[in-house]
Tab-separated table of C-alpha atoms in Angstrom:
chain	number	residue	atom	x	y	z
A	17	MET	CA	12.703	16.753	44.247
A	18	LYS	CA	14.711	16.305	47.440
A	19	SER	CA	12.058	13.540	48.454
A	20	PHE	CA	12.821	11.629	45.055
A	21	TRP	CA	16.565	11.459	45.636
A	22	ARG	CA	16.232	10.235	49.121
A	23	ARG	CA	13.892	7.344	47.517
A	24	TRP	CA	16.366	6.447	44.890
A	25	GLY	CA	19.155	6.682	47.209
A	26	LEU	CA	17.258	4.288	49.668
A	27	PHE	CA	16.297	2.017	46.473
A	28	VAL	CA	19.820	1.659	45.664
A	29	SER	CA	21.033	0.905	48.812
A	30	VAL	CA	18.745	-2.001	49.448
A	31	ALA	CA	19.194	-3.214	46.154
A	32	PHE	CA	23.200	-2.983	46.907
A	33	GLY	CA	22.564	-4.716	50.077
A	34	ALA	CA	20.845	-7.535	48.832
A	35	VAL	CA	23.182	-7.970	45.994
A	36	ALA	CA	25.910	-7.953	48.322
A	37	LEU	CA	23.937	-10.287	50.505
A	38	ASP	CA	23.454	-12.589	48.049
A	39	GLN	CA	26.793	-12.892	46.635
A	40	ALA	CA	28.247	-13.599	50.175
A	41	THR	CA	25.754	-16.566	51.007
A	42	LYS	CA	26.978	-17.925	47.449
A	43	LEU	CA	30.538	-17.767	48.296
A	44	TRP	CA	29.389	-19.169	51.926
A	45	ALA	CA	27.896	-22.068	50.113
A	46	ALA	CA	30.704	-22.773	47.622
A	47	SER	CA	33.219	-22.585	50.270
A	48	ALA	CA	31.349	-24.710	52.959
A	49	LEU	CA	29.508	-27.301	50.567
A	50	LYS	CA	31.046	-27.624	47.192
A	51	GLY	CA	32.707	-31.169	47.271
A	52	LYS	CA	31.665	-32.271	50.937
A	53	PRO	CA	28.590	-34.027	52.034
A	54	ASP	CA	25.452	-32.266	52.863
A	55	ILE	CA	24.865	-30.449	56.256
A	56	GLU	CA	21.849	-31.844	58.047
A	57	VAL	CA	20.208	-28.915	59.851
A	58	ILE	CA	16.728	-30.331	61.133
A	59	SER	CA	17.209	-34.400	61.170
A	60	GLY	CA	15.518	-35.950	57.980
A	61	PHE	CA	13.772	-32.733	57.393
A	62	PHE	CA	16.155	-29.764	56.271
A	63	ASN	CA	19.641	-30.672	54.379
A	64	LEU	CA	21.946	-28.035	52.825
A	65	HIS	CA	23.320	-29.225	49.770
A	66	TYR	CA	25.383	-27.581	46.974
A	67	THR	CA	24.048	-27.494	43.515
A	68	THR	CA	24.571	-24.677	40.752
A	69	ASN	CA	22.137	-23.184	38.359
A	70	PRO	CA	23.939	-22.187	34.918
A	71	ALA	CA	20.682	-21.133	33.356
A	72	MET	CA	17.874	-18.669	34.828
A	73	MET	CA	15.087	-19.482	37.058
A	74	PHE	CA	13.573	-22.987	36.591
A	75	SER	CA	16.293	-23.837	34.174
A	76	ILE	CA	14.805	-21.764	31.633
A	77	GLY	CA	17.554	-21.780	28.522
A	78	LEU	CA	19.441	-24.500	29.963
A	79	SER	CA	19.750	-26.206	26.558
A	80	TRP	CA	20.764	-22.764	25.243
A	81	PRO	CA	24.471	-21.877	24.138
A	82	PRO	CA	25.980	-19.617	26.932
A	83	THR	CA	26.092	-16.761	24.852
A	84	LEU	CA	22.586	-16.861	23.954
A	85	ARG	CA	21.617	-17.272	27.849
A	86	THR	CA	24.245	-14.397	28.952
A	87	ALA	CA	22.856	-11.852	26.118
A	88	LEU	CA	19.777	-12.527	27.281
A	89	PHE	CA	19.791	-12.257	31.091
A	90	LEU	CA	21.510	-8.691	29.767
A	91	VAL	CA	18.881	-7.617	27.914
A	92	LEU	CA	16.502	-8.709	30.607
A	93	ALA	CA	18.582	-7.100	33.791
A	94	VAL	CA	18.714	-3.889	31.341
A	95	LEU	CA	14.831	-3.524	30.840
A	96	VAL	CA	14.187	-4.024	34.824
A	97	ILE	CA	16.341	-1.347	35.513
A	98	ALA	CA	15.017	0.946	32.964
A	99	LEU	CA	11.464	-0.086	34.537
A	100	ILE	CA	12.425	0.852	37.718
A	101	VAL	CA	13.966	4.184	36.718
A	102	TYR	CA	10.739	4.820	34.893
A	103	TRP	CA	8.652	4.105	37.774
A	104	GLN	CA	10.646	5.912	40.128
A	105	LYS	CA	10.746	9.053	37.939
A	106	LYS	CA	6.607	8.851	37.260
A	107	SER	CA	6.100	8.416	40.855
A	108	ALA	CA	8.032	11.068	42.314
A	109	PRO	CA	6.136	13.847	43.675
A	110	THR	CA	5.789	16.886	41.052
A	111	ALA	CA	6.817	20.288	42.210
A	112	THR	CA	4.094	23.054	42.331
């Protein structure tokens, strides 16, 4: 059982770290790029440009009402969390 909690703790730590890094880069992008000219990183090849996507990946649901998008995103997030918890419990070694 100790192995399960160690793996679960590692998973939660990595997940929170990824979310924190994601949010930090979004805050940086908003402060450094929003309403400002693009930042040229590699001339003629790679520029940083601020844009937003109020929908889901690939702009799925862009024409839907915001409450429907939020509800669907919430349901999908809960399903993903439930699947991760199920997978963690299922893959935990059984005590003999």
